[in-house]
Short mmCIF file of N, CA and C in Angstrom, two decimals:
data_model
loop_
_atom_site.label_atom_id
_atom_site.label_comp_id
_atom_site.label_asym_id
_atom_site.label_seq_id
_atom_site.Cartn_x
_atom_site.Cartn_y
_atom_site.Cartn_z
N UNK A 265 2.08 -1.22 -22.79
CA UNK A 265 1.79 -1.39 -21.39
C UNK A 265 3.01 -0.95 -20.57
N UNK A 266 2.68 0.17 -19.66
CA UNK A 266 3.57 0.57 -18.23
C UNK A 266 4.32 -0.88 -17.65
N UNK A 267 5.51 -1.20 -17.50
CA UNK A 267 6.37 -2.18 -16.91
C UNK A 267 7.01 -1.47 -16.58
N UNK A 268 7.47 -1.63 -14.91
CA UNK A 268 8.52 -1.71 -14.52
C UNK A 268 9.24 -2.75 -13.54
N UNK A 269 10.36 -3.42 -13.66
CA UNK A 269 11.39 -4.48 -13.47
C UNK A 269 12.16 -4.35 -12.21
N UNK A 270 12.07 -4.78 -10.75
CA UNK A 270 13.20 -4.35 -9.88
C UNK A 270 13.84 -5.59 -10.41
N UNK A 271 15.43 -5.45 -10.16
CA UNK A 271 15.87 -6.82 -10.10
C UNK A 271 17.31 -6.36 -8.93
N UNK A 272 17.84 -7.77 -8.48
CA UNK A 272 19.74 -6.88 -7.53
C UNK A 272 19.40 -7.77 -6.26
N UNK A 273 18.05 -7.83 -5.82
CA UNK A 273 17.79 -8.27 -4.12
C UNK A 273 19.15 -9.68 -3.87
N UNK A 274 18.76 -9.96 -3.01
CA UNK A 274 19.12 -10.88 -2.27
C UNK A 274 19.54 -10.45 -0.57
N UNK A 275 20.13 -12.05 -0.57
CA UNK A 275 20.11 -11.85 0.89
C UNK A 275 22.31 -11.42 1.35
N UNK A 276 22.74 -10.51 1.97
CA UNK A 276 23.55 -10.35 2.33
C UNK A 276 23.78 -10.11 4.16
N UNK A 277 24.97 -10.27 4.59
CA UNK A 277 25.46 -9.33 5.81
C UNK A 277 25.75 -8.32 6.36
N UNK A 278 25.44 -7.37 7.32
CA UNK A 278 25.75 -6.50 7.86
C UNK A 278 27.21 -6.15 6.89
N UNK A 279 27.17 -4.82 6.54
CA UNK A 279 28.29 -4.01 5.76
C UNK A 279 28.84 -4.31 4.34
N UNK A 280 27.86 -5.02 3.76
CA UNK A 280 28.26 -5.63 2.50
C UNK A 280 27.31 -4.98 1.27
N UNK A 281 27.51 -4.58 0.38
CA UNK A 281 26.80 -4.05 -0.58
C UNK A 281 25.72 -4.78 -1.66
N UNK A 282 24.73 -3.67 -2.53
CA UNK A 282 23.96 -4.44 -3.42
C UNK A 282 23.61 -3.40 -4.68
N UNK A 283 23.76 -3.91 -5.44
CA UNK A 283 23.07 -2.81 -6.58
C UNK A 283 21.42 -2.89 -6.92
N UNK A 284 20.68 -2.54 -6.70
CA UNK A 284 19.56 -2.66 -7.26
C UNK A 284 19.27 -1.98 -8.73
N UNK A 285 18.86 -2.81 -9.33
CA UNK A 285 17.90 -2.44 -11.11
C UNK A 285 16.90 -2.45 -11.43
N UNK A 286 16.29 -1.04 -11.58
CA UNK A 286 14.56 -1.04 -12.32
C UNK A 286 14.86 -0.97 -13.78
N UNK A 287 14.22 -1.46 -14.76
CA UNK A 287 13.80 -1.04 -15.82
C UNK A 287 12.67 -1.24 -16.28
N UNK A 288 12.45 0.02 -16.97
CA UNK A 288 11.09 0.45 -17.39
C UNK A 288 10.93 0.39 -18.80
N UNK A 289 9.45 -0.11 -19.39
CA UNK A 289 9.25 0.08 -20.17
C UNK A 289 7.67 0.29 -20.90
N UNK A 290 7.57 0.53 -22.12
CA UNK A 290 5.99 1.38 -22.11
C UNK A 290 5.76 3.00 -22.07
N UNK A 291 6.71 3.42 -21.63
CA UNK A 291 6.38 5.25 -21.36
C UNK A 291 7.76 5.40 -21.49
N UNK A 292 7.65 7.38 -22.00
CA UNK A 292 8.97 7.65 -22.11
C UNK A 292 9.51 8.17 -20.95
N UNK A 293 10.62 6.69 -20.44
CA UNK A 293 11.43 7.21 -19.57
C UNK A 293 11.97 8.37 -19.10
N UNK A 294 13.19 8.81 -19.73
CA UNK A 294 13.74 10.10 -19.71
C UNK A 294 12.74 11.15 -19.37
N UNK A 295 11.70 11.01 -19.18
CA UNK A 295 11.08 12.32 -19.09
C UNK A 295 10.99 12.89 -17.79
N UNK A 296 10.45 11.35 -16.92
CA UNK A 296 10.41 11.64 -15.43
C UNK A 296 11.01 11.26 -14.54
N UNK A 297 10.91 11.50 -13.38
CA UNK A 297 11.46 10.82 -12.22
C UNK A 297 11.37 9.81 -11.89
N UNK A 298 12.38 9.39 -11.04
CA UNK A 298 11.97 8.00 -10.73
C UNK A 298 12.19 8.06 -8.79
N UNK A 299 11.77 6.92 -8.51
CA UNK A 299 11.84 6.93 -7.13
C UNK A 299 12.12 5.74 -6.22
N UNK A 300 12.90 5.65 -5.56
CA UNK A 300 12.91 3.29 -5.11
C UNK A 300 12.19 4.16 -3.22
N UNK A 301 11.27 3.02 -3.42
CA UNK A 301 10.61 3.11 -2.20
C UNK A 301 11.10 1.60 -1.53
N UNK A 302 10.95 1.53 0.06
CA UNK A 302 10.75 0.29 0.64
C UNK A 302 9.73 0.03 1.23
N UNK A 303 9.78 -1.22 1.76
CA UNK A 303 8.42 -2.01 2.55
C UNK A 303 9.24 -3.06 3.17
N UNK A 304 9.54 -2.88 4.67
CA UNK A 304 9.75 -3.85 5.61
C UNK A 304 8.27 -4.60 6.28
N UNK A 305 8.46 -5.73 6.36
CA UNK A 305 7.45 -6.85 6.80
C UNK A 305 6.44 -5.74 8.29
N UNK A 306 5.15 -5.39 7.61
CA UNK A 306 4.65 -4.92 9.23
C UNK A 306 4.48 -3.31 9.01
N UNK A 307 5.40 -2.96 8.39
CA UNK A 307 5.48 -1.65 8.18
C UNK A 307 4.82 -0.85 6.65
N UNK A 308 4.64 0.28 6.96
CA UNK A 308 4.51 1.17 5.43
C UNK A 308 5.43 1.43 4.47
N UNK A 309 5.16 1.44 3.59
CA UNK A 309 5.77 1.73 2.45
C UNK A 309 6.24 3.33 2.62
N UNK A 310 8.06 3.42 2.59
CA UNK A 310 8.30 4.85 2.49
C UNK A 310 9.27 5.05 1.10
N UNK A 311 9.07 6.10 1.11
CA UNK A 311 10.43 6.70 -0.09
C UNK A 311 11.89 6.17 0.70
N UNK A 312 12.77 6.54 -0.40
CA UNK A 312 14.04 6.25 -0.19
C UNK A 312 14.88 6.90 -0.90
N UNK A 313 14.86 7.21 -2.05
CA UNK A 313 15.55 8.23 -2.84
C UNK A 313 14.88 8.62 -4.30
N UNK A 314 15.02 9.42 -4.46
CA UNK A 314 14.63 9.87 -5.85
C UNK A 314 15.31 10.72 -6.88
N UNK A 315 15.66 10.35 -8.31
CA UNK A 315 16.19 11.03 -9.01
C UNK A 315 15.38 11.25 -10.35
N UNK A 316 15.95 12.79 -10.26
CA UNK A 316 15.49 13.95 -11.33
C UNK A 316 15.16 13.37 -13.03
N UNK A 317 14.25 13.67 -13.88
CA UNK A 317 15.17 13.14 -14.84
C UNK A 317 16.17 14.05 -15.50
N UNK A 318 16.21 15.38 -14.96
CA UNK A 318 18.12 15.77 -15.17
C UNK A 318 19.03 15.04 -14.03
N UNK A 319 18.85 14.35 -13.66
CA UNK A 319 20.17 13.33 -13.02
C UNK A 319 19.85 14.06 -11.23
N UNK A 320 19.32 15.09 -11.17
CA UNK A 320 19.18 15.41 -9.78
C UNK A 320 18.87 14.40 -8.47
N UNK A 321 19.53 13.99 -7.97
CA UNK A 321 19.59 12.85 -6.68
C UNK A 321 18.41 13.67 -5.48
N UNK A 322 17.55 13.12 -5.33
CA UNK A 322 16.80 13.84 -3.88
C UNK A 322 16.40 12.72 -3.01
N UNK A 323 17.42 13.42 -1.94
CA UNK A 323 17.01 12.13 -0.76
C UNK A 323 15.95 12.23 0.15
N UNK A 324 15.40 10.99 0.62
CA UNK A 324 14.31 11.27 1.41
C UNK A 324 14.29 10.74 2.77
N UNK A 325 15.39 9.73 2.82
CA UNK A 325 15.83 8.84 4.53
C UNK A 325 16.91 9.25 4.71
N UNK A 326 16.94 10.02 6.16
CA UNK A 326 18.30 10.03 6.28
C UNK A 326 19.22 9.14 6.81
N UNK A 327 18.62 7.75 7.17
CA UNK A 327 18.89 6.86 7.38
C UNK A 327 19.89 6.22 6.24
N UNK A 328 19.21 6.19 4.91
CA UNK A 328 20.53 6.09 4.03
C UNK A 328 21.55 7.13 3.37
N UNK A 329 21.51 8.33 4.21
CA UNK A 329 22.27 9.29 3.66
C UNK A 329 23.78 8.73 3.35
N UNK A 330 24.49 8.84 2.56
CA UNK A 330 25.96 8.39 2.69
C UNK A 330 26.41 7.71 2.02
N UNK A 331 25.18 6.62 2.13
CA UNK A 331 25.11 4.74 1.87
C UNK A 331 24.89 4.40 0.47
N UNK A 332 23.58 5.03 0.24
CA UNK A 332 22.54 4.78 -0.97
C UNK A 332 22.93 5.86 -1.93
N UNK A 333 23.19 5.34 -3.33
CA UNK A 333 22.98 6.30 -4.45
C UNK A 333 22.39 5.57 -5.43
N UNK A 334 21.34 6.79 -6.02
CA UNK A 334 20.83 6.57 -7.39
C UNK A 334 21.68 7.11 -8.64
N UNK A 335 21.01 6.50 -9.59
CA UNK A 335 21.44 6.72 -10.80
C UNK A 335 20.70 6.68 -12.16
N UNK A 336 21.16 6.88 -13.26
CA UNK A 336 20.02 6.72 -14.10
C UNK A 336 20.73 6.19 -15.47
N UNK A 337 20.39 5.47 -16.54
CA UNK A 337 21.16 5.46 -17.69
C UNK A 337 19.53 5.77 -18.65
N UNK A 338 19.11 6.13 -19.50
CA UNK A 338 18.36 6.67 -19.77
C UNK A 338 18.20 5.82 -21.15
N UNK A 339 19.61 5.72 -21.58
CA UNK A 339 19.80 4.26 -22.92
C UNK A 339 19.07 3.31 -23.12
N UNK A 340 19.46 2.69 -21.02
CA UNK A 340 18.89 1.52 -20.98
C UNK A 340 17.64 1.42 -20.14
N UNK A 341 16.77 2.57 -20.10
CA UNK A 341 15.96 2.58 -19.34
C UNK A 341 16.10 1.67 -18.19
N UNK A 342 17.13 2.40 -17.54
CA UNK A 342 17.39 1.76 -16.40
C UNK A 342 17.80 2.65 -15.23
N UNK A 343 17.00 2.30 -13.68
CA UNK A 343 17.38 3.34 -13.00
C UNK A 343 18.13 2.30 -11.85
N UNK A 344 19.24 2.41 -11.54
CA UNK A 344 20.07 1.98 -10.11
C UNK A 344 20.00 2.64 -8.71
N UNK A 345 19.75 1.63 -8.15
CA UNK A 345 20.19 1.35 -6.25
C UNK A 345 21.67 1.33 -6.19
N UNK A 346 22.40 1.90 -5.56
CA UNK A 346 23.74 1.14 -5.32
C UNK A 346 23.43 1.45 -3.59
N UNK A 347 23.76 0.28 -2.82
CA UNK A 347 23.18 0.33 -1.46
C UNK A 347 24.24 -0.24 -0.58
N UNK A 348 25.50 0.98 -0.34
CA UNK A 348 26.82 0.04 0.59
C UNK A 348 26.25 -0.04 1.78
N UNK A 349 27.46 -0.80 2.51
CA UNK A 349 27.20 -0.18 4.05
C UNK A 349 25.97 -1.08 4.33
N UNK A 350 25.21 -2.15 4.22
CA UNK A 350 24.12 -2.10 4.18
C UNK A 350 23.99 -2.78 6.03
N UNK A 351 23.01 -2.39 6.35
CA UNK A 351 22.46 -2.64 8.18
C UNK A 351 20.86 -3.50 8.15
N UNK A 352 20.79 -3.70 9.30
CA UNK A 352 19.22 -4.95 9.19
C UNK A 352 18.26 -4.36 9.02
N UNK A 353 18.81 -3.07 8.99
CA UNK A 353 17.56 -2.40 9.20
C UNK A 353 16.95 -1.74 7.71
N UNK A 354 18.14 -2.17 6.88
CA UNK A 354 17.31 -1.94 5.28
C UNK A 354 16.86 -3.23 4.49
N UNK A 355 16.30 -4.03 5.64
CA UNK A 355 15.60 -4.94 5.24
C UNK A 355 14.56 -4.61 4.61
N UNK A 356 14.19 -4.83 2.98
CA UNK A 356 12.70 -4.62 3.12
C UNK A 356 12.67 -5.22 1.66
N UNK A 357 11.20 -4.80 1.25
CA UNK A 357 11.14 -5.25 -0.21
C UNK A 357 11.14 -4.13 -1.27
N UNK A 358 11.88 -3.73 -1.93
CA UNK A 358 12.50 -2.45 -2.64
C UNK A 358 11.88 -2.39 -4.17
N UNK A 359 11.11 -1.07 -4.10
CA UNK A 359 9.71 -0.57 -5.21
C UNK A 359 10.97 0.21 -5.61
N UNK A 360 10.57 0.58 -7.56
CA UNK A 360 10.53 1.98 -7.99
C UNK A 360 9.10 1.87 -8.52
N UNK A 361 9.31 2.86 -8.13
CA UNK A 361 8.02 3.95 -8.95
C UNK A 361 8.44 5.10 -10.05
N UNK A 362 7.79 5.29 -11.13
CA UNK A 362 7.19 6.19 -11.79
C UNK A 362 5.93 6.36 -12.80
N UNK A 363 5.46 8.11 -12.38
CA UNK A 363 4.62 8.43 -13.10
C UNK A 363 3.24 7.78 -12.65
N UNK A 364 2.93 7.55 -11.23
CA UNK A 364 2.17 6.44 -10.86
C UNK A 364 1.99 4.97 -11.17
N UNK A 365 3.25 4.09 -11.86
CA UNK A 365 3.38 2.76 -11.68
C UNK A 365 4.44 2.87 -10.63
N UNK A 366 4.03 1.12 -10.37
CA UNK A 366 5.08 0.49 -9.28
C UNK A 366 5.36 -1.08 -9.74
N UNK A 367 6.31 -0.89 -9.65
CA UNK A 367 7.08 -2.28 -9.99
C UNK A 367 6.85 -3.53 -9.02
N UNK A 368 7.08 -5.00 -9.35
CA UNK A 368 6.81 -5.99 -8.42
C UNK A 368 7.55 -5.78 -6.91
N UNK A 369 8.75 -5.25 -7.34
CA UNK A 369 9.70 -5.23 -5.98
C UNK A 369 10.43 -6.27 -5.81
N UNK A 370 11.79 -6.30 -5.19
CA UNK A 370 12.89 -7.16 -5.40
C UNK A 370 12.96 -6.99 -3.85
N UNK A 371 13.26 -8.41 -2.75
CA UNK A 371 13.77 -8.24 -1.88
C UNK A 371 14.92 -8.56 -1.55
N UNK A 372 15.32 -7.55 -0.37
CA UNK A 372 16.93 -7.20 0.56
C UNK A 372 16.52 -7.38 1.73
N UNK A 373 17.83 -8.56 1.87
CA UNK A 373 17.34 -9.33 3.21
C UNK A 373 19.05 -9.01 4.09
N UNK A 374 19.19 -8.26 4.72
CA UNK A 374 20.77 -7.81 5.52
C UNK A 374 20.38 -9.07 6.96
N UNK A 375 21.61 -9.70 7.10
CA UNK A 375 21.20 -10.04 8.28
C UNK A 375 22.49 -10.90 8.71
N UNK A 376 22.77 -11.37 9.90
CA UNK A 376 24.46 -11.87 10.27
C UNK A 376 24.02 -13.35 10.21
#
């Protein structure tokens, strides 16, 4: 069975960092992409970044340009958020996706 795991959320302050962790399991990882989407309360679900499974980073907000990097360890079927800098406005509840699953989602709560 397709699993995938967010884990990292919590609640922090304006300019303080978070790592986020998917891991997947059930399908072979390494093969595809992966992707962390969000969902703020009210709003749609958008992309946020996506990486290759050759390690290729493709961003999709430029809102976190700068801020946000992905990553991948492929060992541990595990794909990373690292999310500095963080603002209220990346409040949300934070998906990966691949291959058409989606994970429960871990929430990031920025706020003073």
């Amino acid at each position: 069975q397709v699993q995938l795991v967010e884990s990292g959320g919590g609640l922090v302050q304006p300019g303080e960092s978070l790592r986020l962790s998917c891991t997947a399991s059930g399908f072979t990882f390494d093969f595809y992409a992966i992707a962390w989407f969000r969902q703020a309360p009210g709003k749609e679900r958008e992309g946020v970044l996506c990486i290759s499974g050759s390690d290729g980073s493709i961003p999709i907000r430029n809102s976190v340009k700068g801020r946000f990097t992905i990553s991948r360890d492929n060992a541990k079927n595990t794909v990373y958020l690292q999310m500095n800098n963080l603002k209220p406005e990346d409040t949300a509840v934070y998906y990966c996706w691949s291959d058409g699953y989606w994970g429960q989602g871990t929430q990031v709560t920025v706020s003073s």
